[in-house]
Amino acid sequence: MIVVMEPRATAGQVEAVKARLLKEGFRVHVSEGVERTIIGAIGDKTRLAGQSLEAMPGVEKIVPILKPFKLAAREFKPEDTIISLGTAQFGGGVIEVIAGPCAIETEELAMEAAMAVKAAGAKLFRGGAFKPRTSPYSFQGLGKEGLTILKRVREETGLLIVTEVMDARDVELVGEYADILQVGARNMQNFFLLRELGQQRHPVLLKRGPSATIEEWILAAEYVMSEGNNNVILCERGIRTFENYTRNTLDLSAVALAKQLTHLPVVVDPSHATGNWRLVTPMALAAIAAGADGLLIEVHPSPETAWSDGPQSLTPKHFQDLMVKVRDVASAVGKRWRERVK
Ligand code: PEP
Ligand code: MN
């Protein structure tokens, strides 16, 4: 529920309501608006039976949150969630770019890709060590060895590391190497994994499932948040439709809608959404125009020899060009493009 305070409510009155809610086991978030303060509260309403919160001094009204998701809802927390990691920032009007190969193949290739994306202005490097492949006969990733390569990339370049964790049992291990833990599209409703991720401290990049509704996607974020980790970045990566000319169908309305329904940062992955490197730049620009807080782009030094997702990977040169264009669109829509690492 939302406790709406009167415009002239005092700080002491806000504190008293907050204290009452906390005492009854509620999770509370206070948002101080220009006009008035609102208090988002999640908990067992029956605990308040017989106590009239509305009668407390300074309270104007109590409004229930009708949506199935609560902690992720913008009603609960009107201001954007900002996730800061070193000099990177997701949310709050900044554009952040995560780039790198689909999979970690060799240390040399990973390092080459990392140097290239850093030179183009990305602050975060991606690459899968555990790969969720449709076929069990496809390359499954280097596993632990891939993680140690990622660690060396971070040491060498200073880039932050984003990599996928597929199994709840690997959360601790992958967390030792990664700055942001990615939940792949196929795992979006792996509730054990989501809960486990909610109990650790790293931000979670949550991909939308190929057939998930927007509500299911946000509820997946709610699973992570309900365990105590509020740092969730939503990632739209295309959904399955009847269309075969593209690998998936990029749902840009989901980006604008998720920004309205939730306070979480939303990034777009035009690489998996289209499956075609020629479509990556136009869709990346459209994503920024639609309100995305960032991008996830697959970049490979030689896409033609990539062990996975070569057809959708940009060369370093194409990625550099994309970054220049993204910067222009970002400033056109009033987003900030912060100082990049050299
Ligand atoms: C990936 O990011 O490499 C990946 C496997 O993406 P998705 O889970 O969106 O298919
Ligand atoms: Mn991929």
Short mmCIF file of N, CA, C and O in Angstrom, two decimals, residues 116-117 119-121 281 299 314-326:
data_model
loop_
_atom_site.label_atom_id
_atom_site.label_comp_id
_atom_site.label_asym_id
_atom_site.label_seq_id
_atom_site.Cartn_x
_atom_site.Cartn_y
_atom_site.Cartn_z
N ALA A 116 39.00 -3.12 -27.42
CA ALA A 116 38.26 -2.41 -28.48
C ALA A 116 37.01 -1.73 -27.91
O ALA A 116 36.75 -0.57 -28.23
N VAL A 117 36.25 -2.42 -27.06
CA VAL A 117 35.03 -1.79 -26.56
C VAL A 117 35.36 -0.66 -25.59
O VAL A 117 34.66 0.35 -25.53
N ALA A 119 38.04 1.27 -25.86
CA ALA A 119 38.49 2.40 -26.69
C ALA A 119 37.29 3.13 -27.27
O ALA A 119 37.32 4.34 -27.46
N ALA A 120 36.21 2.39 -27.52
CA ALA A 120 35.01 3.03 -28.10
C ALA A 120 34.15 3.71 -27.04
O ALA A 120 33.18 4.38 -27.36
N GLY A 121 34.47 3.50 -25.76
CA GLY A 121 33.77 4.22 -24.70
C GLY A 121 32.90 3.38 -23.77
O GLY A 121 32.25 3.93 -22.89
N THR A 281 22.58 -1.54 -35.00
CA THR A 281 22.71 -0.10 -34.78
C THR A 281 21.36 0.62 -34.88
O THR A 281 21.01 1.38 -33.95
N VAL A 299 29.96 -7.77 -29.42
CA VAL A 299 31.06 -7.29 -30.26
C VAL A 299 32.12 -8.38 -30.30
O VAL A 299 32.47 -8.95 -29.26
N LEU A 314 28.85 -7.25 -33.77
CA LEU A 314 29.46 -6.12 -34.48
C LEU A 314 30.99 -6.28 -34.45
O LEU A 314 31.54 -6.79 -33.48
N THR A 315 31.64 -5.79 -35.49
CA THR A 315 33.10 -5.68 -35.44
C THR A 315 33.41 -4.49 -34.53
O THR A 315 32.55 -3.61 -34.33
N PRO A 316 34.65 -4.40 -34.05
CA PRO A 316 35.01 -3.23 -33.24
C PRO A 316 34.75 -1.92 -33.98
O PRO A 316 34.28 -0.94 -33.40
N LYS A 317 35.01 -1.91 -35.28
CA LYS A 317 34.80 -0.68 -36.06
C LYS A 317 33.31 -0.29 -36.08
O LYS A 317 32.94 0.86 -35.86
N HIS A 318 32.47 -1.29 -36.34
CA HIS A 318 31.03 -1.00 -36.34
C HIS A 318 30.54 -0.55 -34.96
O HIS A 318 29.66 0.29 -34.84
N PHE A 319 31.13 -1.14 -33.94
CA PHE A 319 30.73 -0.76 -32.58
C PHE A 319 31.12 0.70 -32.30
O PHE A 319 30.34 1.45 -31.71
N GLN A 320 32.31 1.06 -32.75
CA GLN A 320 32.76 2.44 -32.57
C GLN A 320 31.78 3.42 -33.25
O GLN A 320 31.38 4.43 -32.67
N ASP A 321 31.36 3.08 -34.45
CA ASP A 321 30.40 3.92 -35.18
C ASP A 321 29.08 4.00 -34.43
O ASP A 321 28.45 5.05 -34.34
N LEU A 322 28.65 2.84 -33.90
CA LEU A 322 27.39 2.82 -33.14
C LEU A 322 27.48 3.77 -31.95
O LEU A 322 26.55 4.54 -31.68
N MET A 323 28.60 3.75 -31.25
CA MET A 323 28.74 4.58 -30.05
C MET A 323 28.61 6.06 -30.39
O MET A 323 28.00 6.82 -29.63
N VAL A 324 29.16 6.47 -31.51
CA VAL A 324 29.06 7.88 -31.91
C VAL A 324 27.60 8.26 -32.14
O VAL A 324 27.11 9.29 -31.67
N LYS A 325 26.89 7.36 -32.84
CA LYS A 325 25.48 7.66 -33.14
C LYS A 325 24.62 7.62 -31.88
O LYS A 325 23.71 8.44 -31.71
N VAL A 326 24.90 6.66 -31.01
CA VAL A 326 24.13 6.55 -29.76
C VAL A 326 24.28 7.84 -28.95
O VAL A 326 23.32 8.35 -28.38
#
